[in-house]
mmCIF file of N, CA and C in Angstrom:
data_model
loop_
_atom_site.group_PDB
_atom_site.id
_atom_site.type_symbol
_atom_site.label_atom_id
_atom_site.label_comp_id
_atom_site.label_asym_id
_atom_site.label_seq_id
_atom_site.Cartn_x
_atom_site.Cartn_y
_atom_site.Cartn_z
ATOM 1 N N MET N 1 101.863 49.889 85.845
ATOM 2 C CA MET N 1 100.657 50.484 85.290
ATOM 3 C C MET N 1 101.068 51.627 84.360
ATOM 4 N N SER N 2 100.433 51.620 83.107
ATOM 5 C CA SER N 2 100.956 52.552 82.159
ATOM 6 C C SER N 2 99.978 53.686 82.199
ATOM 7 N N VAL N 3 100.423 54.876 81.605
ATOM 8 C CA VAL N 3 99.485 56.096 81.493
ATOM 9 C C VAL N 3 98.670 55.835 80.201
ATOM 10 N N ILE N 4 97.428 56.027 80.280
ATOM 11 C CA ILE N 4 96.398 55.741 79.296
ATOM 12 C C ILE N 4 96.150 57.181 78.607
ATOM 13 N N THR N 5 96.736 57.327 77.226
ATOM 14 C CA THR N 5 96.516 58.476 76.480
ATOM 15 C C THR N 5 95.845 58.040 75.149
ATOM 16 N N CYS N 6 95.120 58.832 74.538
ATOM 17 C CA CYS N 6 94.607 58.646 73.322
ATOM 18 C C CYS N 6 95.667 58.877 72.278
ATOM 19 N N PRO N 7 95.903 57.791 71.279
ATOM 20 C CA PRO N 7 96.831 58.010 70.319
ATOM 21 C C PRO N 7 96.502 59.027 69.147
ATOM 22 N N ALA N 8 95.164 59.345 69.127
ATOM 23 C CA ALA N 8 94.718 60.359 68.122
ATOM 24 C C ALA N 8 94.713 61.809 68.507
ATOM 25 N N CYS N 9 94.307 62.035 69.747
ATOM 26 C CA CYS N 9 94.202 63.390 70.290
ATOM 27 C C CYS N 9 95.215 63.741 71.321
ATOM 28 N N ASN N 10 95.987 62.615 71.805
ATOM 29 C CA ASN N 10 96.906 62.784 72.931
ATOM 30 C C ASN N 10 96.356 63.254 74.168
ATOM 31 N N ALA N 11 95.162 63.040 74.391
ATOM 32 C CA ALA N 11 94.469 63.507 75.642
ATOM 33 C C ALA N 11 94.830 62.361 76.729
ATOM 34 N N TYR N 12 95.071 62.907 77.938
ATOM 35 C CA TYR N 12 95.230 62.054 79.036
ATOM 36 C C TYR N 12 93.932 61.476 79.553
ATOM 37 N N LEU N 13 93.767 60.240 79.555
ATOM 38 C CA LEU N 13 92.377 59.677 79.952
ATOM 39 C C LEU N 13 92.451 59.119 81.376
ATOM 40 N N GLY N 14 93.638 58.860 81.967
ATOM 41 C CA GLY N 14 93.583 58.337 83.334
ATOM 42 C C GLY N 14 93.129 56.866 83.444
ATOM 43 N N LEU N 15 92.848 56.517 84.606
ATOM 44 C CA LEU N 15 92.278 55.161 84.830
ATOM 45 C C LEU N 15 90.915 54.952 84.492
ATOM 46 N N ALA N 16 90.163 55.971 84.230
ATOM 47 C CA ALA N 16 88.741 55.884 83.872
ATOM 48 C C ALA N 16 88.625 55.206 82.525
ATOM 49 N N ALA N 17 89.616 55.246 81.758
ATOM 50 C CA ALA N 17 89.573 54.660 80.413
ATOM 51 C C ALA N 17 90.277 53.325 80.281
ATOM 52 N N ALA N 18 90.457 52.693 81.394
ATOM 53 C CA ALA N 18 91.245 51.412 81.478
ATOM 54 C C ALA N 18 90.515 50.285 80.630
ATOM 55 N N GLY N 19 89.147 50.282 80.687
ATOM 56 C CA GLY N 19 88.475 49.365 80.000
ATOM 57 C C GLY N 19 87.763 49.787 78.708
ATOM 58 N N ALA N 20 87.948 51.051 78.442
ATOM 59 C CA ALA N 20 87.287 51.627 77.294
ATOM 60 C C ALA N 20 87.846 51.239 76.031
ATOM 61 N N ALA N 21 86.967 51.090 74.937
ATOM 62 C CA ALA N 21 87.392 50.614 73.590
ATOM 63 C C ALA N 21 87.726 51.795 72.863
ATOM 64 N N GLU N 22 87.129 53.033 73.070
ATOM 65 C CA GLU N 22 87.369 54.179 72.299
ATOM 66 C C GLU N 22 87.502 55.348 73.218
ATOM 67 N N CYS N 23 88.186 56.441 72.732
ATOM 68 C CA CYS N 23 88.394 57.748 73.404
ATOM 69 C C CYS N 23 87.163 58.450 73.714
ATOM 70 N N PRO N 24 86.805 58.903 74.937
ATOM 71 C CA PRO N 24 85.508 59.531 75.240
ATOM 72 C C PRO N 24 85.525 60.936 74.558
ATOM 73 N N ARG N 25 86.706 61.460 74.201
ATOM 74 C CA ARG N 25 86.769 62.892 73.682
ATOM 75 C C ARG N 25 86.601 62.748 72.161
ATOM 76 N N CYS N 26 87.342 62.034 71.508
ATOM 77 C CA CYS N 26 87.447 61.978 70.045
ATOM 78 C C CYS N 26 86.924 60.802 69.337
ATOM 79 N N SER N 27 86.484 59.794 70.149
ATOM 80 C CA SER N 27 85.932 58.402 69.638
ATOM 81 C C SER N 27 86.908 57.739 68.827
ATOM 82 N N ALA N 28 88.280 57.947 68.901
ATOM 83 C CA ALA N 28 89.154 57.172 68.223
ATOM 84 C C ALA N 28 89.389 55.815 69.091
ATOM 85 N N PRO N 29 89.649 54.776 68.302
ATOM 86 C CA PRO N 29 89.794 53.475 68.986
ATOM 87 C C PRO N 29 91.119 53.443 69.863
ATOM 88 N N LEU N 30 90.954 52.870 70.981
ATOM 89 C CA LEU N 30 92.026 52.806 71.951
ATOM 90 C C LEU N 30 92.669 51.483 71.893
ATOM 91 N N PRO N 31 94.066 51.409 71.951
ATOM 92 C CA PRO N 31 94.807 50.059 72.065
ATOM 93 C C PRO N 31 94.197 49.286 73.245
ATOM 94 N N THR N 32 94.103 47.980 72.988
ATOM 95 C CA THR N 32 93.694 47.175 74.157
ATOM 96 C C THR N 32 94.855 46.444 74.624
ATOM 97 N N ALA N 33 94.914 46.254 75.933
ATOM 98 C CA ALA N 33 95.964 45.535 76.662
ATOM 99 C C ALA N 33 95.919 44.053 76.219
ATOM 100 N N GLN N 34 97.024 43.420 75.817
ATOM 101 C CA GLN N 34 97.000 42.048 75.532
ATOM 102 C C GLN N 34 97.102 41.152 76.782
ATOM 103 N N PRO N 35 96.474 40.228 76.942
ATOM 104 C CA PRO N 35 96.624 39.380 78.045
ATOM 105 C C PRO N 35 97.932 38.692 78.010
ATOM 106 N N PRO N 36 98.598 38.332 79.163
ATOM 107 C CA PRO N 36 99.843 37.744 79.176
ATOM 108 C C PRO N 36 99.762 36.358 78.567
ATOM 109 N N ALA N 37 100.787 36.055 77.925
ATOM 110 C CA ALA N 37 100.784 34.619 77.341
ATOM 111 C C ALA N 37 100.975 33.601 78.338
ATOM 112 N N ASN N 38 101.820 33.838 79.236
ATOM 113 C CA ASN N 38 102.097 32.900 80.286
ATOM 114 C C ASN N 38 101.697 33.611 81.630
ATOM 115 N N LYS N 39 100.541 33.048 82.196
ATOM 116 C CA LYS N 39 100.049 33.743 83.419
ATOM 117 C C LYS N 39 100.891 33.611 84.599
ATOM 118 N N LYS N 40 101.706 32.454 84.717
ATOM 119 C CA LYS N 40 102.470 32.091 85.857
ATOM 120 C C LYS N 40 103.706 33.120 85.826
ATOM 121 N N ALA N 41 104.251 33.310 84.578
ATOM 122 C CA ALA N 41 105.368 34.226 84.539
ATOM 123 C C ALA N 41 104.988 35.624 84.774
ATOM 124 N N TRP N 42 103.812 35.956 84.377
ATOM 125 C CA TRP N 42 103.256 37.289 84.659
ATOM 126 C C TRP N 42 103.012 37.482 86.166
ATOM 127 N N ALA N 43 102.437 36.446 86.817
ATOM 128 C CA ALA N 43 102.251 36.663 88.230
ATOM 129 C C ALA N 43 103.449 36.729 88.928
ATOM 130 N N ALA N 44 104.595 36.005 88.563
ATOM 131 C CA ALA N 44 105.838 36.056 89.285
ATOM 132 C C ALA N 44 106.435 37.436 89.077
ATOM 133 N N ARG N 45 106.399 37.965 87.876
ATOM 134 C CA ARG N 45 106.914 39.323 87.676
ATOM 135 C C ARG N 45 106.170 40.375 88.445
ATOM 136 N N ARG N 46 104.857 40.216 88.573
ATOM 137 C CA ARG N 46 104.092 41.168 89.385
ATOM 138 C C ARG N 46 104.368 41.087 90.898
ATOM 139 N N ALA N 47 104.592 39.888 91.426
ATOM 140 C CA ALA N 47 104.972 39.714 92.721
ATOM 141 C C ALA N 47 106.365 40.216 92.976
ATOM 142 N N ALA N 48 107.224 40.021 92.119
ATOM 143 C CA ALA N 48 108.604 40.719 92.296
ATOM 144 C C ALA N 48 108.584 42.154 92.223
ATOM 145 N N LYS N 49 107.721 42.815 91.374
ATOM 146 C CA LYS N 49 107.616 44.306 91.392
ATOM 147 C C LYS N 49 107.031 44.708 92.683
ATOM 148 N N ARG N 50 106.133 44.026 93.142
ATOM 149 C CA ARG N 50 105.499 44.423 94.505
ATOM 150 C C ARG N 50 106.411 44.372 95.637
ATOM 151 N N ALA N 51 107.259 43.300 95.610
ATOM 152 C CA ALA N 51 108.245 43.145 96.671
ATOM 153 C C ALA N 51 109.347 44.269 96.575
ATOM 154 N N GLU N 52 109.682 44.574 95.405
ATOM 155 C CA GLU N 52 110.703 45.695 95.041
ATOM 156 C C GLU N 52 110.221 46.921 95.596
ATOM 157 N N CYS N 53 108.889 47.192 95.308
ATOM 158 C CA CYS N 53 108.240 48.446 95.709
ATOM 159 C C CYS N 53 108.171 48.596 97.177
ATOM 160 N N ASN N 54 107.834 47.457 97.815
ATOM 161 C CA ASN N 54 107.702 47.355 99.245
ATOM 162 C C ASN N 54 108.972 47.592 99.944
ATOM 163 N N GLU N 55 110.115 46.988 99.394
ATOM 164 C CA GLU N 55 111.482 47.175 99.806
ATOM 165 C C GLU N 55 111.896 48.691 99.756
ATOM 166 N N ARG N 56 111.595 49.247 98.648
ATOM 167 C CA ARG N 56 111.943 50.685 98.338
ATOM 168 C C ARG N 56 111.195 51.659 99.371
ATOM 169 N N ASN N 57 109.950 51.305 99.745
ATOM 170 C CA ASN N 57 109.202 52.153 100.612
ATOM 171 C C ASN N 57 109.390 51.760 102.061
ATOM 172 N N ASN N 58 110.226 50.741 102.371
ATOM 173 C CA ASN N 58 110.357 50.236 103.653
ATOM 174 C C ASN N 58 109.061 49.871 104.352
ATOM 175 N N ASP N 59 108.082 49.320 103.584
ATOM 176 C CA ASP N 59 106.795 48.978 104.062
ATOM 177 C C ASP N 59 106.566 47.558 104.039
ATOM 178 N N PRO N 60 106.809 46.873 105.158
ATOM 179 C CA PRO N 60 106.687 45.363 105.065
ATOM 180 C C PRO N 60 105.152 45.017 104.723
ATOM 181 N N VAL N 61 105.171 44.018 103.899
ATOM 182 C CA VAL N 61 103.783 43.559 103.398
ATOM 183 C C VAL N 61 103.018 42.847 104.704
ATOM 184 N N GLY N 62 101.795 43.228 104.829
ATOM 185 C CA GLY N 62 100.983 42.563 105.876
ATOM 186 C C GLY N 62 101.271 42.912 107.216
ATOM 187 N N GLU N 63 102.147 43.873 107.499
ATOM 188 C CA GLU N 63 102.497 44.239 108.949
ATOM 189 C C GLU N 63 101.371 45.277 109.413
ATOM 190 N N PRO N 64 100.688 44.866 110.687
ATOM 191 C CA PRO N 64 99.664 45.684 111.067
ATOM 192 C C PRO N 64 100.148 47.081 111.614
ATOM 193 N N PRO N 65 99.308 47.938 111.749
ATOM 194 C CA PRO N 65 99.682 49.227 112.183
ATOM 195 C C PRO N 65 100.221 49.199 113.494
ATOM 196 N N SER N 66 101.129 50.046 113.914
ATOM 197 C CA SER N 66 101.675 50.100 115.212
ATOM 198 C C SER N 66 100.653 50.576 116.311
ATOM 199 N N ALA N 67 100.979 50.131 117.468
ATOM 200 C CA ALA N 67 100.032 50.500 118.605
ATOM 201 C C ALA N 67 100.007 51.942 118.829
ATOM 202 N N GLU N 68 101.179 52.584 118.693
ATOM 203 C CA GLU N 68 101.278 54.075 118.877
ATOM 204 C C GLU N 68 100.441 54.766 117.726
ATOM 205 N N ARG N 69 100.456 54.330 116.642
ATOM 206 C CA ARG N 69 99.644 54.792 115.490
ATOM 207 C C ARG N 69 98.201 54.713 115.888
ATOM 208 N N ASP N 70 97.760 53.554 116.288
ATOM 209 C CA ASP N 70 96.296 53.342 116.630
ATOM 210 C C ASP N 70 95.935 54.314 117.788
ATOM 211 N N VAL N 71 96.709 54.541 118.727
ATOM 212 C CA VAL N 71 96.432 55.406 119.865
ATOM 213 C C VAL N 71 96.268 56.836 119.291
ATOM 214 N N VAL N 72 97.179 57.230 118.384
ATOM 215 C CA VAL N 72 97.191 58.592 117.942
ATOM 216 C C VAL N 72 95.895 58.807 116.987
ATOM 217 N N VAL N 73 95.720 57.980 116.032
ATOM 218 C CA VAL N 73 94.635 58.119 115.105
ATOM 219 C C VAL N 73 93.371 57.913 115.699
ATOM 220 N N GLY N 74 93.231 56.939 116.679
ATOM 221 C CA GLY N 74 92.080 56.815 117.424
ATOM 222 C C GLY N 74 91.649 57.967 118.283
ATOM 223 N N GLY N 75 92.643 58.541 118.967
ATOM 224 C CA GLY N 75 92.409 59.683 119.776
ATOM 225 C C GLY N 75 92.062 60.907 118.941
ATOM 226 N N LEU N 76 92.531 61.064 117.710
ATOM 227 C CA LEU N 76 92.117 62.133 116.858
ATOM 228 C C LEU N 76 90.649 62.040 116.443
ATOM 229 N N TRP N 77 90.321 60.744 116.023
ATOM 230 C CA TRP N 77 88.818 60.563 115.580
ATOM 231 C C TRP N 77 87.950 60.731 116.796
ATOM 232 N N LEU N 78 88.371 60.304 117.953
ATOM 233 C CA LEU N 78 87.486 60.452 119.174
ATOM 234 C C LEU N 78 87.325 61.901 119.460
ATOM 235 N N CYS N 79 88.483 62.770 119.573
ATOM 236 C CA CYS N 79 88.364 64.113 119.906
ATOM 237 C C CYS N 79 87.624 64.903 118.751
ATOM 238 N N GLY N 80 87.830 64.497 117.525
ATOM 239 C CA GLY N 80 87.156 65.180 116.425
ATOM 240 C C GLY N 80 85.723 64.975 116.599
ATOM 241 N N GLY N 81 85.218 63.763 116.851
ATOM 242 C CA GLY N 81 83.806 63.488 116.953
ATOM 243 C C GLY N 81 83.220 64.180 118.106
ATOM 244 N N LEU N 82 84.041 64.198 119.327
ATOM 245 C CA LEU N 82 83.450 64.932 120.463
ATOM 246 C C LEU N 82 83.379 66.410 120.142
ATOM 247 N N ALA N 83 84.288 66.970 119.539
ATOM 248 C CA ALA N 83 84.394 68.373 119.272
ATOM 249 C C ALA N 83 83.160 68.853 118.272
ATOM 250 N N VAL N 84 82.908 67.982 117.245
ATOM 251 C CA VAL N 84 81.722 68.281 116.321
ATOM 252 C C VAL N 84 80.489 68.248 117.129
ATOM 253 N N THR N 85 80.327 67.197 117.954
ATOM 254 C CA THR N 85 79.046 67.155 118.781
ATOM 255 C C THR N 85 78.964 68.259 119.785
ATOM 256 N N ALA N 86 80.097 68.696 120.463
ATOM 257 C CA ALA N 86 80.079 69.790 121.358
ATOM 258 C C ALA N 86 79.652 71.084 120.730
ATOM 259 N N ILE N 87 80.365 71.334 119.570
ATOM 260 C CA ILE N 87 80.094 72.633 118.912
ATOM 261 C C ILE N 87 78.645 72.738 118.342
ATOM 262 N N SER N 88 78.180 71.608 117.704
ATOM 263 C CA SER N 88 76.825 71.684 117.216
ATOM 264 C C SER N 88 75.922 71.793 118.261
ATOM 265 N N TYR N 89 76.087 71.124 119.449
ATOM 266 C CA TYR N 89 75.198 71.220 120.522
ATOM 267 C C TYR N 89 75.150 72.612 121.142
ATOM 268 N N SER N 90 76.230 73.296 121.256
ATOM 269 C CA SER N 90 76.268 74.671 121.848
ATOM 270 C C SER N 90 75.641 75.587 120.929
ATOM 271 N N VAL N 91 75.778 75.411 119.500
ATOM 272 C CA VAL N 91 75.060 76.235 118.556
ATOM 273 C C VAL N 91 73.593 76.100 118.671
ATOM 274 N N ALA N 92 73.209 74.789 118.835
ATOM 275 C CA ALA N 92 71.704 74.534 118.964
ATOM 276 C C ALA N 92 71.123 75.149 120.248
ATOM 277 N N GLU N 93 71.906 75.008 121.330
ATOM 278 C CA GLU N 93 71.457 75.598 122.638
ATOM 279 C C GLU N 93 71.305 77.171 122.635
ATOM 280 N N GLU N 94 72.341 77.899 121.832
ATOM 281 C CA GLU N 94 72.292 79.283 121.770
ATOM 282 C C GLU N 94 70.949 79.787 121.063
ATOM 283 N N GLN N 95 70.584 78.892 120.057
ATOM 284 C CA GLN N 95 69.333 79.188 119.240
ATOM 285 C C GLN N 95 68.051 78.828 119.944
ATOM 286 N N GLY N 96 68.144 78.436 121.267
ATOM 287 C CA GLY N 96 66.927 78.048 122.001
ATOM 288 C C GLY N 96 66.586 76.595 121.885
ATOM 289 N N GLY N 97 67.485 75.773 121.547
ATOM 290 C CA GLY N 97 67.123 74.269 121.342
ATOM 291 C C GLY N 97 67.136 73.896 119.797
ATOM 292 N N GLY N 98 66.813 72.744 119.585
ATOM 293 C CA GLY N 98 66.723 72.283 118.146
ATOM 294 C C GLY N 98 67.649 71.195 118.056
ATOM 295 N N ARG N 99 67.962 70.933 116.796
ATOM 296 C CA ARG N 99 68.724 69.740 116.334
ATOM 297 C C ARG N 99 70.186 70.074 116.409
ATOM 298 N N PHE N 100 70.948 69.016 116.759
ATOM 299 C CA PHE N 100 72.477 69.038 116.727
ATOM 300 C C PHE N 100 73.033 67.782 116.239
ATOM 301 N N ILE N 101 74.313 67.810 115.858
ATOM 302 C CA ILE N 101 74.914 66.629 115.280
ATOM 303 C C ILE N 101 75.694 65.860 116.364
ATOM 304 N N LEU N 102 75.316 64.600 116.458
ATOM 305 C CA LEU N 102 75.891 63.655 117.339
ATOM 306 C C LEU N 102 76.849 62.789 116.519
ATOM 307 N N ALA N 103 78.032 62.979 116.515
ATOM 308 C CA ALA N 103 79.075 62.360 115.683
ATOM 309 C C ALA N 103 79.416 61.022 116.291
ATOM 310 N N TRP N 104 78.395 60.152 116.408
ATOM 311 C CA TRP N 104 78.665 58.905 117.120
ATOM 312 C C TRP N 104 79.513 57.944 116.391
ATOM 313 N N GLY N 105 79.537 57.901 115.001
ATOM 314 C CA GLY N 105 80.408 56.975 114.278
ATOM 315 C C GLY N 105 81.839 57.395 114.564
ATOM 316 N N ALA N 106 82.239 58.594 114.440
ATOM 317 C CA ALA N 106 83.592 59.057 114.818
ATOM 318 C C ALA N 106 83.929 58.787 116.217
ATOM 319 N N ILE N 107 83.032 59.013 117.162
ATOM 320 C CA ILE N 107 83.331 58.647 118.545
ATOM 321 C C ILE N 107 83.578 57.245 118.730
ATOM 322 N N LEU N 108 82.634 56.446 118.282
ATOM 323 C CA LEU N 108 82.863 54.980 118.441
ATOM 324 C C LEU N 108 84.012 54.394 117.762
ATOM 325 N N PHE N 109 84.312 54.827 116.525
ATOM 326 C CA PHE N 109 85.408 54.335 115.886
ATOM 327 C C PHE N 109 86.698 54.784 116.519
ATOM 328 N N GLY N 110 86.852 56.080 116.790
ATOM 329 C CA GLY N 110 87.998 56.542 117.517
ATOM 330 C C GLY N 110 88.256 55.933 118.799
ATOM 331 N N GLY N 111 87.137 55.849 119.647
ATOM 332 C CA GLY N 111 87.319 55.139 120.947
ATOM 333 C C GLY N 111 87.750 53.735 120.759
ATOM 334 N N ALA N 112 87.192 52.859 119.872
ATOM 335 C CA ALA N 112 87.688 51.511 119.685
ATOM 336 C C ALA N 112 89.107 51.419 119.208
ATOM 337 N N GLN N 113 89.538 52.253 118.254
ATOM 338 C CA GLN N 113 90.828 52.214 117.788
ATOM 339 C C GLN N 113 91.878 52.702 118.908
ATOM 340 N N PHE N 114 91.417 53.653 119.676
ATOM 341 C CA PHE N 114 92.275 54.174 120.770
ATOM 342 C C PHE N 114 92.516 53.060 121.855
ATOM 343 N N LEU N 115 91.333 52.334 122.149
ATOM 344 C CA LEU N 115 91.509 51.244 123.090
ATOM 345 C C LEU N 115 92.280 50.136 122.654
ATOM 346 N N ARG N 116 92.096 49.829 121.328
ATOM 347 C CA ARG N 116 92.943 48.822 120.699
ATOM 348 C C ARG N 116 94.490 49.132 120.726
ATOM 349 N N GLY N 117 94.774 50.272 120.558
ATOM 350 C CA GLY N 117 96.207 50.745 120.609
ATOM 351 C C GLY N 117 96.707 50.508 122.042
ATOM 352 N N LEU N 118 95.910 51.038 122.998
ATOM 353 C CA LEU N 118 96.256 50.796 124.407
ATOM 354 C C LEU N 118 96.529 49.345 124.775
ATOM 355 N N VAL N 119 95.602 48.413 124.396
ATOM 356 C CA VAL N 119 95.752 47.019 124.606
ATOM 357 C C VAL N 119 97.027 46.570 124.029
ATOM 358 N N LYS N 120 97.271 46.945 122.736
ATOM 359 C CA LYS N 120 98.485 46.522 122.094
ATOM 360 C C LYS N 120 99.796 46.991 122.813
ATOM 361 N N MET N 121 99.732 48.250 123.205
ATOM 362 C CA MET N 121 100.836 48.823 124.068
ATOM 363 C C MET N 121 101.124 48.025 125.255
ATOM 364 N N SER N 122 100.028 47.563 126.005
ATOM 365 C CA SER N 122 100.177 46.896 127.216
ATOM 366 C C SER N 122 100.704 45.419 127.181
ATOM 367 N N SER N 123 100.398 44.841 125.991
ATOM 368 C CA SER N 123 100.829 43.467 125.806
ATOM 369 C C SER N 123 102.223 43.316 125.150
#
């Protein structure tokens, strides 16, 4: 991926200008990317670059997260959701009742991921 800069004003445009025909700052025309002449060769080069990047990062393609990671991340989400719920409930109770936040999404997501990690660890 190349850095997109305006040839006229040298402004960094980032990925937001990936499909733009002109610079949003100075309205100068931007160079367009030429489609590859041979799509199979382009796809092969792209696959080779991805494989090289994955080898460099020691990140096997398609490997699911480890069981320990699921337990830790799930536990953090679960505890965070319970903490937000408990704190908001105690604040509402101090004020004589009222509304509080029940962080049920974080609690369910964290609990499910935590249990999934435990099941992975046991098998």
